[in-house]
Coordinates of C-alpha atoms in Angstrom, one line a residue:
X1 CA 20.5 30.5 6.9
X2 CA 20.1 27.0 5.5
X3 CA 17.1 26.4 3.4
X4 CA 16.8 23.1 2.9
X5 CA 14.0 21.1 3.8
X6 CA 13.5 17.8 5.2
X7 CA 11.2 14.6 4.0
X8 CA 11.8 11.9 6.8
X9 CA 10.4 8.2 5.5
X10 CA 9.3 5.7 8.3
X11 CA 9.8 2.2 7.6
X12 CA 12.3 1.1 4.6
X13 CA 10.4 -1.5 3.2
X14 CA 9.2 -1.4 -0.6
X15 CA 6.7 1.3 0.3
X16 CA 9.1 3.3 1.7
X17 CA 12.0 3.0 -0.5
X18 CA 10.0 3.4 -4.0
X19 CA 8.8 6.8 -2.3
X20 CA 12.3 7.9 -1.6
X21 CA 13.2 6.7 -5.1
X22 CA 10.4 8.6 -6.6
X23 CA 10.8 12.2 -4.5
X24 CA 14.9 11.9 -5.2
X25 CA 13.5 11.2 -9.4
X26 CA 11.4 14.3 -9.1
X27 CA 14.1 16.7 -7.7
X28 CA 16.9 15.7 -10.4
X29 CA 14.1 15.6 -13.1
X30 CA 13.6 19.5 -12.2
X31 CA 17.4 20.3 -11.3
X32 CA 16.2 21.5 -7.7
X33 CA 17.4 19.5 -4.9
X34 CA 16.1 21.8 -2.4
X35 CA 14.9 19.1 0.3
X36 CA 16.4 15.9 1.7
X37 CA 14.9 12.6 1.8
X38 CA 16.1 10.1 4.8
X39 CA 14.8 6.6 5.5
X40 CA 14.7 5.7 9.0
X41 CA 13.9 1.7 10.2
X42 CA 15.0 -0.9 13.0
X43 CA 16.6 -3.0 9.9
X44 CA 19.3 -2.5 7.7
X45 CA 17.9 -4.2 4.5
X46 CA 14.4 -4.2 2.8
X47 CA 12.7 -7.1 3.0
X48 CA 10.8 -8.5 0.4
X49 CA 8.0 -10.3 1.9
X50 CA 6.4 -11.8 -0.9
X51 CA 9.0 -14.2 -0.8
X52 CA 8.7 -15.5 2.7
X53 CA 6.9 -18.2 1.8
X54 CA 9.8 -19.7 -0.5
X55 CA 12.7 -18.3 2.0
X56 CA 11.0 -20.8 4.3
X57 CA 11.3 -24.1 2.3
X58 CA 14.4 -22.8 0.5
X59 CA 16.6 -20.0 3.4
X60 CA 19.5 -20.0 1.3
X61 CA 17.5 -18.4 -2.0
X62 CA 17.6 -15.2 0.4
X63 CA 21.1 -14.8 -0.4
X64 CA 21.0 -16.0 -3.8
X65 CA 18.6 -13.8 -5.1
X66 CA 18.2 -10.7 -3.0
X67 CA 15.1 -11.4 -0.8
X68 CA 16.8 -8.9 2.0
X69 CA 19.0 -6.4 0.5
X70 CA 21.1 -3.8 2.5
X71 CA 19.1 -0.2 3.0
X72 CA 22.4 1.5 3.0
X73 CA 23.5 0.3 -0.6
X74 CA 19.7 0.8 -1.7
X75 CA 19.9 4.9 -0.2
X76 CA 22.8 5.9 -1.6
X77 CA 21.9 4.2 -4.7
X78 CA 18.6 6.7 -5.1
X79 CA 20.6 9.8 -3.7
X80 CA 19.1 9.8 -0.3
X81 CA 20.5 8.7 3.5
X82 CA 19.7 6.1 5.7
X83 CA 19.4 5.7 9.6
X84 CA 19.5 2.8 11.2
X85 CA 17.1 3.0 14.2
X86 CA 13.7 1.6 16.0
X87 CA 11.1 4.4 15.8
X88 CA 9.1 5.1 19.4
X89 CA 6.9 8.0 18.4
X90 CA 5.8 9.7 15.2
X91 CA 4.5 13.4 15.3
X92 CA 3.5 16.1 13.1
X93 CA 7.1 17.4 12.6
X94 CA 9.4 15.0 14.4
X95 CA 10.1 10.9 14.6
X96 CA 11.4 10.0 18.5
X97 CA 13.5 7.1 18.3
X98 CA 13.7 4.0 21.1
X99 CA 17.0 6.0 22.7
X100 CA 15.8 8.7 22.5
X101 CA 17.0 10.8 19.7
X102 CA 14.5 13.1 18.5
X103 CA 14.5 13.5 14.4
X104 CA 12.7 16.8 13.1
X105 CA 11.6 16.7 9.5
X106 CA 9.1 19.5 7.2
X107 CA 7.2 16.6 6.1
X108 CA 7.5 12.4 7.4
X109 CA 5.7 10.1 5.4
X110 CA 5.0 7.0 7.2
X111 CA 5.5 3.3 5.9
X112 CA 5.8 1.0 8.5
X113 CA 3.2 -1.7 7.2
X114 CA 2.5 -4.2 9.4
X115 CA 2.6 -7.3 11.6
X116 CA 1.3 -10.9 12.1
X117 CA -0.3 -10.8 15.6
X118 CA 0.4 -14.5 16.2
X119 CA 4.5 -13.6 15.5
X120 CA 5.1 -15.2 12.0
X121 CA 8.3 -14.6 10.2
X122 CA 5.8 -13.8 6.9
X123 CA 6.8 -10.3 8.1
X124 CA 9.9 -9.5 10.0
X125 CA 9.7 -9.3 13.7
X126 CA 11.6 -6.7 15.8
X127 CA 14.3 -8.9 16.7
X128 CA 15.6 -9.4 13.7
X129 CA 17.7 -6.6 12.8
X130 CA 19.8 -7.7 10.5
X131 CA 20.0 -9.6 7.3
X132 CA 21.8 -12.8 9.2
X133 CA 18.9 -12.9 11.9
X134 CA 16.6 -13.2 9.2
X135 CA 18.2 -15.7 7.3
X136 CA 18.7 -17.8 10.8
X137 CA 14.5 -17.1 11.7
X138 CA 14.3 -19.1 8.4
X139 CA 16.7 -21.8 8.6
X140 CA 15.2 -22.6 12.5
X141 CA 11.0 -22.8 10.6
X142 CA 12.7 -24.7 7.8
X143 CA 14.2 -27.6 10.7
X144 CA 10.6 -27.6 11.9
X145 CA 9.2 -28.1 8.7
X146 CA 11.6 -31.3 8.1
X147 CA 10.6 -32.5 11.3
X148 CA 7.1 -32.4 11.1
X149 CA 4.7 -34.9 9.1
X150 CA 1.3 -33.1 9.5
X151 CA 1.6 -29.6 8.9
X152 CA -1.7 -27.5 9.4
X153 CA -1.5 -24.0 7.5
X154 CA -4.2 -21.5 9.6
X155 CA -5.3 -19.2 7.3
X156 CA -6.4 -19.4 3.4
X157 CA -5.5 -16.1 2.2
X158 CA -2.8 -15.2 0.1
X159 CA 0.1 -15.7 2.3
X160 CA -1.6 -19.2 3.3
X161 CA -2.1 -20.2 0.1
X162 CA 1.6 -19.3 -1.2
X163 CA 3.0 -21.2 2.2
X164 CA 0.9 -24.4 1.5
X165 CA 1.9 -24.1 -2.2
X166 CA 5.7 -24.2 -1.1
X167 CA 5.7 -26.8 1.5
X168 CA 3.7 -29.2 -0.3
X169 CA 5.8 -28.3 -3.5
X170 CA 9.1 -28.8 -1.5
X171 CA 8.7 -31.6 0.6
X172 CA 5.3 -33.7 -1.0
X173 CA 5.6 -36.5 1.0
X174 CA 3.8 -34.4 4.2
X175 CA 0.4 -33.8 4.8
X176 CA -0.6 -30.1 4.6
X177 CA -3.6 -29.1 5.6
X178 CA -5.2 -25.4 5.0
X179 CA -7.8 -23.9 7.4
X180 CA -9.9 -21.0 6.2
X181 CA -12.2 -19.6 3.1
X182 CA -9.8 -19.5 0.1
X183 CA -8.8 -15.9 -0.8
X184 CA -12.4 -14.5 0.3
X185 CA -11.0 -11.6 -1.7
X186 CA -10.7 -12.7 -5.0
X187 CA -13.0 -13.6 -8.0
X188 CA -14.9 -16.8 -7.8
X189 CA -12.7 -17.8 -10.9
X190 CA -10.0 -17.0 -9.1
X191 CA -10.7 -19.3 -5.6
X192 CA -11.7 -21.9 -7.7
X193 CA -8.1 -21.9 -10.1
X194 CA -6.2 -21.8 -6.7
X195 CA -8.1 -24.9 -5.0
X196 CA -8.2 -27.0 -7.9
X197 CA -4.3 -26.2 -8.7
X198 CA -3.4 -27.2 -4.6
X199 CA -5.9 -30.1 -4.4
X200 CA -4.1 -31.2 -7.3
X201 CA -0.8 -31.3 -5.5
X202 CA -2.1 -32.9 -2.7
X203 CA -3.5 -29.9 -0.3
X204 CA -6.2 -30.7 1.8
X205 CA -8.9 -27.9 2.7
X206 CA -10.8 -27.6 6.2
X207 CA -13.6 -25.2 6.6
X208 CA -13.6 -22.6 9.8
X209 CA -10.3 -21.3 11.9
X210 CA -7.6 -22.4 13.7
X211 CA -7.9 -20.5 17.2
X212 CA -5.6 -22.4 19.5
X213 CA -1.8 -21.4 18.8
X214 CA -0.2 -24.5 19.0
X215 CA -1.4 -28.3 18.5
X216 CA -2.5 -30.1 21.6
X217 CA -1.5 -33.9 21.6
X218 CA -0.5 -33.8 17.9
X219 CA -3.9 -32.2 17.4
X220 CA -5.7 -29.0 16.6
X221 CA -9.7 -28.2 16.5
X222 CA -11.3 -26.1 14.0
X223 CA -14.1 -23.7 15.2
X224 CA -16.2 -26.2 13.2
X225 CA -15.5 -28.8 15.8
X226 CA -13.4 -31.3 13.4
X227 CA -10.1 -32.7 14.7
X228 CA -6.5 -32.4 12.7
X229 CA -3.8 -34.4 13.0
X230 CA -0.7 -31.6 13.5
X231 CA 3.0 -31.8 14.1
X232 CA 3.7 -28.0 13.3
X233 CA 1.0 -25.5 13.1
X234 CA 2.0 -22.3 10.7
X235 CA -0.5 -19.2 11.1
X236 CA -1.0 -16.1 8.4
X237 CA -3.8 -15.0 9.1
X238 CA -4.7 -12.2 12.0
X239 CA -2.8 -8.9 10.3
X240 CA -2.2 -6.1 12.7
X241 CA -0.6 -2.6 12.5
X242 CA 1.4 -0.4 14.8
X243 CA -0.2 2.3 14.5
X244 CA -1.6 3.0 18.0
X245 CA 1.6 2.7 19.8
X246 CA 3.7 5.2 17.2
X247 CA 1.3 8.0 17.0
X248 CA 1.8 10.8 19.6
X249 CA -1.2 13.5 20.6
X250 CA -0.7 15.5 17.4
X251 CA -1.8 12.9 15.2
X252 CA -3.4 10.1 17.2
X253 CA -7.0 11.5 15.4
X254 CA -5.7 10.2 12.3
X255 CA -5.6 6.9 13.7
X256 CA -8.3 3.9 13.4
X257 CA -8.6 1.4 15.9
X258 CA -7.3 -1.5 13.9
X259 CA -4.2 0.9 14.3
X260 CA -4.0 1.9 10.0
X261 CA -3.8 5.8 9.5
X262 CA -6.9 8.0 8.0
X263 CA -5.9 9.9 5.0
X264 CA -7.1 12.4 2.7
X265 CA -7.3 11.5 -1.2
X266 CA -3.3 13.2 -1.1
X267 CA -2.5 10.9 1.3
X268 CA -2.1 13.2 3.9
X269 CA -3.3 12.3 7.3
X270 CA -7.3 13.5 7.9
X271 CA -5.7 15.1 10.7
X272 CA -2.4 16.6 9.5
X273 CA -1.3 17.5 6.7
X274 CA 2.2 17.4 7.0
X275 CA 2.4 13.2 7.6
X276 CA 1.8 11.1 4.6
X277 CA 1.1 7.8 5.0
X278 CA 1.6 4.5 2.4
X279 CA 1.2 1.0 2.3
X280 CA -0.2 -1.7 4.4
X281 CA -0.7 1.1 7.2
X282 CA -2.9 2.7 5.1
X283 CA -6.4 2.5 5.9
X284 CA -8.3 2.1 2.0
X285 CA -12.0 3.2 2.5
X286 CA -14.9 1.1 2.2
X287 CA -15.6 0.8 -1.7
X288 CA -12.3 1.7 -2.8
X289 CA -9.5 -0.6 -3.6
X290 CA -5.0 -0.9 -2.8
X291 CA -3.5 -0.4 -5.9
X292 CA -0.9 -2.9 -6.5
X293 CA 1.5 -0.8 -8.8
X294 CA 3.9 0.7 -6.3
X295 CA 6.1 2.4 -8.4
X296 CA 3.5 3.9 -10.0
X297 CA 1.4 4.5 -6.9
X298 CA 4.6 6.2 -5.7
X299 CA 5.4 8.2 -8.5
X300 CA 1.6 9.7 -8.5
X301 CA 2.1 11.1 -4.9
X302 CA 5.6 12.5 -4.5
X303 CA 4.7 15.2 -6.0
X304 CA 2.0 16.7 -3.1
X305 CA 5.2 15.8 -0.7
X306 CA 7.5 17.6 -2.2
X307 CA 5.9 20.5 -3.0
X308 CA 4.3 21.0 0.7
X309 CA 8.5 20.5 1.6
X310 CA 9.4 23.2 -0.7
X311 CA 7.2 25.7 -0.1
X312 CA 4.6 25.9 2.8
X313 CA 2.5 28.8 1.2
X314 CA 1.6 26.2 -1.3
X315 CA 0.1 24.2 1.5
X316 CA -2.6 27.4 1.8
X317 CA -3.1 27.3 -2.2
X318 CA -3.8 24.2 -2.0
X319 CA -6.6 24.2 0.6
X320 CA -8.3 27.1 -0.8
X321 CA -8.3 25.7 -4.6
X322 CA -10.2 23.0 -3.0
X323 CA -12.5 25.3 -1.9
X324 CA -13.1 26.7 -5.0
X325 CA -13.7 23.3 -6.8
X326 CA -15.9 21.9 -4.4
X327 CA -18.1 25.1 -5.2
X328 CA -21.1 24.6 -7.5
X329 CA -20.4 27.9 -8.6
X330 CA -17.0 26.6 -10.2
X331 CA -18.4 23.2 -11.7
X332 CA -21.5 25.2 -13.6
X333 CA -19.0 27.6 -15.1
X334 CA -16.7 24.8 -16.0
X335 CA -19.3 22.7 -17.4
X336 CA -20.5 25.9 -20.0
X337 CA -17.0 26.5 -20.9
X338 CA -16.8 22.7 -21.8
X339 CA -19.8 22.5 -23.7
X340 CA -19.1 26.0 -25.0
X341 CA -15.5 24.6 -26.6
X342 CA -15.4 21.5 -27.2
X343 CA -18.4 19.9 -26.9
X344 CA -17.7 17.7 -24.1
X345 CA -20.7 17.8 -20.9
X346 CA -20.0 17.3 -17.5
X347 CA -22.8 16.1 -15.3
X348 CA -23.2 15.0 -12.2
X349 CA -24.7 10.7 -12.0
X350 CA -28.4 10.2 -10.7
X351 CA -28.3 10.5 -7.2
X352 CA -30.8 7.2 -6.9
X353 CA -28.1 5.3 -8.4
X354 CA -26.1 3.0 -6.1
X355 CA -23.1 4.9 -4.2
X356 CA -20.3 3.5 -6.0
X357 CA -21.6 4.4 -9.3
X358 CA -22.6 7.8 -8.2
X359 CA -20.4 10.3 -10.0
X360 CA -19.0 13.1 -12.9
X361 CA -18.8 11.8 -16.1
X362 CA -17.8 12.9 -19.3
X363 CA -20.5 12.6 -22.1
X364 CA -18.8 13.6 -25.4
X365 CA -21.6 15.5 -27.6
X366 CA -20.1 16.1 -30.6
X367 CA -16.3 15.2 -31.8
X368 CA -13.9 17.8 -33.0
X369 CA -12.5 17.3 -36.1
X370 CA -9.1 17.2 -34.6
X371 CA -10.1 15.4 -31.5
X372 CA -8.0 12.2 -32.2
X373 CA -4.4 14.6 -32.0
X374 CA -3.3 18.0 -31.7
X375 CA -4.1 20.5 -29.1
X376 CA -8.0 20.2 -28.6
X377 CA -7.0 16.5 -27.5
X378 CA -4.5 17.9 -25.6
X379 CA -6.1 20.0 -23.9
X380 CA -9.2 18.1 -23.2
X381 CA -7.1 15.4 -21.6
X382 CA -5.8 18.0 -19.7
X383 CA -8.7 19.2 -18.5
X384 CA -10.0 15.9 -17.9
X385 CA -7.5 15.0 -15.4
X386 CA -7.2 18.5 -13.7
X387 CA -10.9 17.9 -12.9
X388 CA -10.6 13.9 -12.0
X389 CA -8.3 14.4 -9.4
X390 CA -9.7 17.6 -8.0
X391 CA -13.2 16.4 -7.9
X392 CA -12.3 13.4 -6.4
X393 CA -10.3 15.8 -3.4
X394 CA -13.0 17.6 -2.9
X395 CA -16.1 15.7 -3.0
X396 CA -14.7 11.8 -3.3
X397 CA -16.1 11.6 -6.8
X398 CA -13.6 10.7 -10.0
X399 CA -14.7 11.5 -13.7
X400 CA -14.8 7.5 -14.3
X401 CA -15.2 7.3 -18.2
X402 CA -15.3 9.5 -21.6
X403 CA -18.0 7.7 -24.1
X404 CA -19.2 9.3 -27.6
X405 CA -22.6 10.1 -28.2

C-alpha cells in the first residue's frame, strides 16, 4: 500500500510556485518526503505581472530578462512536477480539468489570482498559453501604442500608475492622460510623491472614471462629464476573480461574491479544511492587510499544509487545541504561570477601545536578570509566539507588542 500523500497547487504563478518551493524546503529540511507537491495551470511559464507594464513599451525585455519563465524548468528545479492543464472545478479532494481528467489530491491549495474584467494583458488571459502568445499580446498593444497620439490610462491605481509611467517614459512625445484617484490606497505622502513625479514627466490627471470601453470619435467622457481627446484607451482598473465558476458544491460556502475564497487565520477555507487558498484570490478581512513578503508569507504556512498531508489525526489535534485556547479557563492559568515565572502579564485590551486596537498584550513587570539571552529569553519568546498565533486562531486577536514597565 502506497503511502504517500498528495498536495495539488492551482495556479503556477508566484503564489503558487513560492508555496511549492517552500513545502518541497520543509520536506528535505526534515529528511521526510512523504507527500508530493504538483502544480497544475493552463500556462506553461509563470508570469511575472509586475512587469507588464514595461513588457508593453519594451516586448522584447520578456525574453531578455525572464518576465515568463517555463513552469517545467521552475518544478523540477524545486523537486516537484508540473501539469499542463486548464482547471474546470476545484473540490474538497479533487481538481476536474477542462477534458475532463479528474486529479485527486489529500490537500489542494489554490492560487489562481485573478483577472482584469475589461480583458487587459496586465494579467494573462486564457488564450495565451504559452510563452510566444504572450510575448505576441505584447508586441500587437505595443503597435497600438506607436500608433496612437492621445493615450487615456483608466484607472490610477498601481497598475495605472506604472503603465502611465512607461508610456510617457518610452515614447514622451504623446499625450497620456490618467483617469481615477491616485493609489486611494496609499499614504497621503505617498499619492502626492507619485503625482508630482508623473506631472513632472508630462502626465496629465482627470478626476472620475472612464466607463465606456473604447473612445467614441477620438473621444472618451469621464463620469465627471469632461471630454478627452483618445486614440487608444488602456483600462486597469475593475479586478475580478474566478472563484465562482471553479468552486464545486463542497466548497462553494467558502466563496464571497466578488468570487475571492473565505479562509481561516491557517489559510484554510471557512468551509474546508483541506483547501488552502493564497494570493490575489484570497479574500483579506476588513481591518487586516496582504502582506507583500511572499516568500516569507509562504514559508509561514506550509507548514499547516503539510502536516494536515502527513497525518490527518493531526487535523483532529488541531481543532481541539483550539478549543482549549479559546477557553478562559486556559488564558487565566497561563497568565498565573506567566506572572508566576517570569514576570511577564497577559491581559486582555479595554473592550471600549476601538476594534482594531482591541487585544492581548504583553506588559513586562519586572526584567529577569538574564532576560536579554539565555533560556528565560528563550523561552519567553517561545511562549510569546505559541500564544500570538493561537490567540489570533481562536479569537482573531494577536499579542501586538512587549513594552517594560
Amino acid at each position: 500500500m502506497n503511502s504517500t500523500k498528495s498536495v495539488l497547487i492551482v495556479g503556477g504563478g508566484p503564489s503558487g510556485v513560492m508555496t511549492a518551493k517552500a513545502l518541497m524546503k520543509q520536506q528535505h529540511s526534515k529528511k521526510d518526503l512523504s507527500f508530493t507537491v504538483t502544480i497544475v495551470d493552463r500556462q506553461n511559464y509563470c508570469d511575472w505581472s509586475l512587469a507588464s507594464p514595461r513588457s508593453v513599451v519594451r516586448p522584447q525585455d520578456v525574453e531578455k530578462f525572464g518576465y515568463c519563465f517555463p513552469l517545467d524548468k521552475v518544478c523540477e528545479f524545486a523537486g516537484c512536477s508540473f501539469r499542463q492543464g486548464a482547471v474546470a472545478k476545484i473540490g474538497e479532494n479533487s481538481v476536474t480539468l477542462e477534458d475532463g481528467t479528474v486529479i485527486n489530491a489529500d490537500a489542494i491549495v489554490v492560487a489562481i489570482g485573478g483577472q482584469y474584467a475589461c480583458g487587459a494583458l496586465w494579467k494573462p488571459l486564457p488564450d495565451q498559453t504559452t510563452v510566444e502568445r504572450r510575448i505576441a499580446a505584447f508586441e500587437a498593444e505595443n503597435a497600438k501604442i506607436n500608433e496612437a497620439s492621445d493615450i487615456v490610462i483608466a484607472g490610477a491605481g498601481a497598475t495605472g500608475v506604472e503603465v502611465a509611467g512607461e508610456i510617457k517614459s518610452a515614447f514622451p512625445d504623446k499625450n497620456v492622460t490618467l483617469v481615477g484617484t491616485v493609489l486611494s490606497n496609499a499614504t497621503e505622502y505617498m499619492r502626492t510623491k507619485v503625482k508630482r513625479t508623473l506631472e513632472n514627466m508630462g502626465v496629465i490627471f482627470k478626476d472620475g472614471r472612464v466607463e465606456a470601453a473604447a473612445p467614441e470619435d477620438g473621444k472618451v467622457v469621464t463620469t465627471k462629464g469632461e471630454a478627452i481627446n483618445c486614440d487608444l484607451l488602456l483600462n486597469t482598473a475593475g479586478f475580478v476573480y474566478e472563484g465562482r465558476t471553479l468552486a464545486d458544491g463542497s466548497i462553494e460556502e467558502s466563496v464571497t461574491k466578488r468570487g475571492q475564497f473565505k479562509c481561516k487565520p491557517t489559510l484554510q477555507l471557512s468551509t474546508c479544511d483541506t483547501v488552502f487558498a493564497v494570493g490575489d484570490v484570497l479574500e483579506v478581512p476588513e481591518g487586516k492587510y496582504a502582506d507583500v513578503k511572499g516568500m516569507q508569507h509562504a514559508d509561514d504556512n506550509v507548514g499547516i499544509v503539510g502536516s494536515m498531508v502527513q497525518c490527518p489525526f493531526r487535523l483532529l489535534l488541531h481543532r481541539l487545541l483550539l478549543q482549549i485556547i479559546k477557553s478562559e479557563i486556559f488564558v487565566a492559568r497561563l497568565r498565573w504561570m506567566l506572572v508566576l515565572l517570569c514576570g511577564i502579564d497577559i491581559r486582555k485590551a479595554d473592550e471600549s477601545a476601538p476594534r482594531k486596537r482591541r487585544s492581548f498584550c504583553y506588559v513586562m513587570k519586572k526584567r529577569p536578570a538574564n532576560f536579554r539571552g539565555g533560556p528565560v529569553h528563550g523561552w519567553i519568546r517561545s511562549v510569546a509566539t505559541f500564544c500570538s498565533r493561537r490567540v489570533e486562531v481562536g479569537e482573531g486577536d494577536s499579542l501586538t507588542r512587549i513594552r517594560r514597565v
